[in-house]
Short mmCIF file of C-alpha atoms and ligand atoms in Angstrom, two decimals:
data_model
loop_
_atom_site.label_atom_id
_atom_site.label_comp_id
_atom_site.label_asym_id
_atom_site.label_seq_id
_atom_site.Cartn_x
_atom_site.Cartn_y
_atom_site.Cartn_z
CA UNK A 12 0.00 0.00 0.00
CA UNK A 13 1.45 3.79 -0.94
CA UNK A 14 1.68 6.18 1.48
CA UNK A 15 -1.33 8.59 0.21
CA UNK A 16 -3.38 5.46 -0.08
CA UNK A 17 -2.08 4.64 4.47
CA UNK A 18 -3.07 8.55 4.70
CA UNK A 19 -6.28 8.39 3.33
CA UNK A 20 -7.47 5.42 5.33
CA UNK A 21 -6.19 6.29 8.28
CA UNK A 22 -7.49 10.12 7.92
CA UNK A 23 -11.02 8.51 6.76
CA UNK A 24 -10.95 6.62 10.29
CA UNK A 25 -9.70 10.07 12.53
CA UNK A 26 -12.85 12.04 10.90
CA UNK A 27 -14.94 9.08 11.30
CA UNK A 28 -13.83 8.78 14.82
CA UNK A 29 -14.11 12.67 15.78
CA UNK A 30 -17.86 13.00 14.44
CA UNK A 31 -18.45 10.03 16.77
CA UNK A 32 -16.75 11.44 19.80
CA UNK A 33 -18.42 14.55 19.17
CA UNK A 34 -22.08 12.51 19.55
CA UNK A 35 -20.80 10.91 22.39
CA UNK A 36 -20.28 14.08 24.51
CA UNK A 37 -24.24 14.99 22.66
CA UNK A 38 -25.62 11.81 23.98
CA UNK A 39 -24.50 12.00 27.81
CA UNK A 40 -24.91 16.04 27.64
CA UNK A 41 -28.62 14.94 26.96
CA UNK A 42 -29.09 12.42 29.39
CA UNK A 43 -27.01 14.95 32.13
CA UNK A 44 -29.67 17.56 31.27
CA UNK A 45 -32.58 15.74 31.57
CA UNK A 46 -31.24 14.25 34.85
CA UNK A 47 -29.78 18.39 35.95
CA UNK A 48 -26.21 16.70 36.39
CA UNK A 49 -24.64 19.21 36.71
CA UNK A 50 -20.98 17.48 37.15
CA UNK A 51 -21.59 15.55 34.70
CA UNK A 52 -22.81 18.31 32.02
CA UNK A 53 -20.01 20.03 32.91
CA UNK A 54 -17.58 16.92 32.21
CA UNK A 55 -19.17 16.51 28.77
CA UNK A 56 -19.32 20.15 27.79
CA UNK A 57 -15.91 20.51 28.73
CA UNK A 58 -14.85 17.85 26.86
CA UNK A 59 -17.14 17.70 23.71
CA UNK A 60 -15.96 21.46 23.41
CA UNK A 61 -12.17 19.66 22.11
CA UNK A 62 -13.87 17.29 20.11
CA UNK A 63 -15.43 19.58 18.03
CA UNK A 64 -12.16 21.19 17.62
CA UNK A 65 -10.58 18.07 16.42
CA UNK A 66 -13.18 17.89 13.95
CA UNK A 67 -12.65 20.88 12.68
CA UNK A 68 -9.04 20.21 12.23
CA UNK A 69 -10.01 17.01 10.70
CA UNK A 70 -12.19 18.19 8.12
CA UNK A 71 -9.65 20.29 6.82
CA UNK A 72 -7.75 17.22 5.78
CA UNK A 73 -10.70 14.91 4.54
CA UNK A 74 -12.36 16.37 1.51
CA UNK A 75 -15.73 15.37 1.46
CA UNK A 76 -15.36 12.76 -1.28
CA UNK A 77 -12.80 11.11 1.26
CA UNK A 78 -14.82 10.71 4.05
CA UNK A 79 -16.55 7.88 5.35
CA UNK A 80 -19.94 6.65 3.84
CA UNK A 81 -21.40 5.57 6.60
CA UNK A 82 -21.43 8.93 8.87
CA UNK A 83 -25.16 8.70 9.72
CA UNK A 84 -24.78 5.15 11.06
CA UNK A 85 -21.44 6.40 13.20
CA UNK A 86 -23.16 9.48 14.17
CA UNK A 87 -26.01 7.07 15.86
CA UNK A 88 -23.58 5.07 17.19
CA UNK A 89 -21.69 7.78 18.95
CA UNK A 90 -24.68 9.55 20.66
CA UNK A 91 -26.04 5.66 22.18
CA UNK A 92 -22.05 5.13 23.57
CA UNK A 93 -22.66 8.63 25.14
CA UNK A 94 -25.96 8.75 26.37
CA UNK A 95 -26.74 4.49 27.27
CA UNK A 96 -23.70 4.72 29.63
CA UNK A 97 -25.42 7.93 31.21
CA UNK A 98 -28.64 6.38 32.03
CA UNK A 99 -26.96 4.05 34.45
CA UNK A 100 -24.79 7.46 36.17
CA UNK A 101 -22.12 8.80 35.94
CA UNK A 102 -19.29 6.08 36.95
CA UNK A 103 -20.38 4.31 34.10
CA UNK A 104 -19.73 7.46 31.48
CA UNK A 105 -16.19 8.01 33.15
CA UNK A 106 -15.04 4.54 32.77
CA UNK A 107 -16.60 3.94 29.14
CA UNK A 108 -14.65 7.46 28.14
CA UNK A 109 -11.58 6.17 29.92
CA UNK A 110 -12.03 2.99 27.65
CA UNK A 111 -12.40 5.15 24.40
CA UNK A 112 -9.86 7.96 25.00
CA UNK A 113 -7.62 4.45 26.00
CA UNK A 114 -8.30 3.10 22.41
CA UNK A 115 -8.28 6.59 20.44
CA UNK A 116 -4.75 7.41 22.07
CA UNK A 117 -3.57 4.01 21.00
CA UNK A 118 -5.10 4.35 17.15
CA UNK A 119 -3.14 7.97 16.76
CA UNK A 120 -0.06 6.68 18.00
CA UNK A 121 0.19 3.82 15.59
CA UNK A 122 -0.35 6.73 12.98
CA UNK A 123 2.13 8.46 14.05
CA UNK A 124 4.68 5.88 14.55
CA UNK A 125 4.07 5.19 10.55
CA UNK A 126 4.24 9.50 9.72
CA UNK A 127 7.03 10.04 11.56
CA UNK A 128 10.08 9.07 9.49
CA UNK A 129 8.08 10.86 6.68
CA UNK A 130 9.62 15.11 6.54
CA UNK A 131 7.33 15.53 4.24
CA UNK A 132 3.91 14.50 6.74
CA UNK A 133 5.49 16.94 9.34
CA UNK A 134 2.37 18.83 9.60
CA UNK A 135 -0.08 16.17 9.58
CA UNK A 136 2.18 14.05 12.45
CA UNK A 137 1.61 18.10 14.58
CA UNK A 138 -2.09 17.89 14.03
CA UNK A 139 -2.64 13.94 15.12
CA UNK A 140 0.04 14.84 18.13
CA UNK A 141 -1.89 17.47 19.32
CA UNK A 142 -5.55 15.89 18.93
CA UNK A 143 -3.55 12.93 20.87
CA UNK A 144 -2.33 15.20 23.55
CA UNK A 145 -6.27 16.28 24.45
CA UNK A 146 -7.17 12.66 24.39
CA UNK A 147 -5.02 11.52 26.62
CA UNK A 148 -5.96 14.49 28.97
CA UNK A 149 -9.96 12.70 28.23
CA UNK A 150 -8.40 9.04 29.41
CA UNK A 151 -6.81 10.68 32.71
CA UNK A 152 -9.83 12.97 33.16
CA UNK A 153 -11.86 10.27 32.66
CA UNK A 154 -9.67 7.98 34.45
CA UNK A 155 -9.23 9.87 37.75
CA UNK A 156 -13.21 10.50 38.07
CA UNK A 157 -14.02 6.51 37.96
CA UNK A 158 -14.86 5.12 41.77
CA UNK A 159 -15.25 1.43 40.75
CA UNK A 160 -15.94 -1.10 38.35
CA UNK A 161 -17.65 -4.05 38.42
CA UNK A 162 -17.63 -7.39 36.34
CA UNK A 163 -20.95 -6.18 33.89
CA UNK A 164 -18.54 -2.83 33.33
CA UNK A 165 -15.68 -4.65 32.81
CA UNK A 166 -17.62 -6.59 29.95
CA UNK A 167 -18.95 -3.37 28.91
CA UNK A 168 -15.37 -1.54 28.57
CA UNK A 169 -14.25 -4.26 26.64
CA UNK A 170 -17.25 -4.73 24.58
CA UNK A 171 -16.42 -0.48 23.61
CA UNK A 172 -12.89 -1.73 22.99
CA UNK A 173 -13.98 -4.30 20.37
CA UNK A 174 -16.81 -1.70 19.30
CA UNK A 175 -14.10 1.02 18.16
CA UNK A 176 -11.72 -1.68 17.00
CA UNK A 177 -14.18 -2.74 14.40
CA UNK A 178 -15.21 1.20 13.16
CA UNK A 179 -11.94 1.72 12.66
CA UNK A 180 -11.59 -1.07 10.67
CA UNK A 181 -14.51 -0.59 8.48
CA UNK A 182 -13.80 3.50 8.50
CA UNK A 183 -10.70 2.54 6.04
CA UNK A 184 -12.09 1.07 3.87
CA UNK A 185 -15.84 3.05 3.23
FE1 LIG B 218 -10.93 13.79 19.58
FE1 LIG B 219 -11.27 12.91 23.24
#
């Protein structure tokens, strides 16, 4: 596979992957609102408020013939592993963002770790370093707020691990 063809994929997958995380932070700021959690309003403002700046950044790179075809479905998918999570309170939306941020800090270092011996991808290797930087902030944020977990969360953090793990995969190639 050529370089351009590594970029596009894997650039296909960040947009893919920001338009979720910007539903997630939708779907528990509506369920934190209808609830008047205020902590947890504030978490997801606070951090759906970077999201949408990666997006933005994102977009940028992703002409709209290169994105993914299956946004809607994403979009849907994204707003449930926001809000489902914040039905059952907020320990459970700390520890399911923990897992994500875990998996989405993972996903742009591999990218990286490819771009980085390329000069000529300086710029793109800044932009995926930086979104990285604010997600890892997200996992410790995240991370630090969680008070336990127990074995139905543990099978739901892994079943989010596995979720992302196969968007990602689909996201490169439609
Ligand atoms: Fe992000
Ligand atoms: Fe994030």
């Amino acid at each position: 596979m050529s370089i351009s063809t590594y970029i596009d994929q894997e650039l296909r997958s960040d947009h893919a992957g920001e338009v979720g995380a910007v539903e997630i932070y939708q779907g528990i700021k509506a369920v934190a609102s209808w609830r008047r959690d205020a902590e947890l309003l504030e978490f997801a403002n606070a951090h759906g408020a970077v999201e949408q700046q990666h997006l933005r950044m994102i977009e940028c790179l992703v002409p709209v013939p290169q994105r993914s075809r299956l946004l809607i479905p994403w979009r849907i998918a994204g707003w449930l592993t926001g809000a489902v999570p914040a039905l059952f309170g907020r320990n459970t939306v700390y520890a399911t963002i923990q897992a994500v941020e875990t998996f989405v800090d993972q996903h742009y270092q591999q990218q990286i770790d490819q771009l980085k011996s390329y000069p000529i991808h300086h710029d793109l290797v800044k932009v995926l370093q930086q979104c990285q930087a604010d997600e890892v902030h997200h996992k410790h944020d995240a991370g630090s707020r969680v008070r336990s977990i127990n074995p139905v969360l543990k099978l739901w953090v892994k079943m989010i691990d596995l979720g992302s793990r196969g968007a990602v995969s689909i996201c490169r190639r439609i």
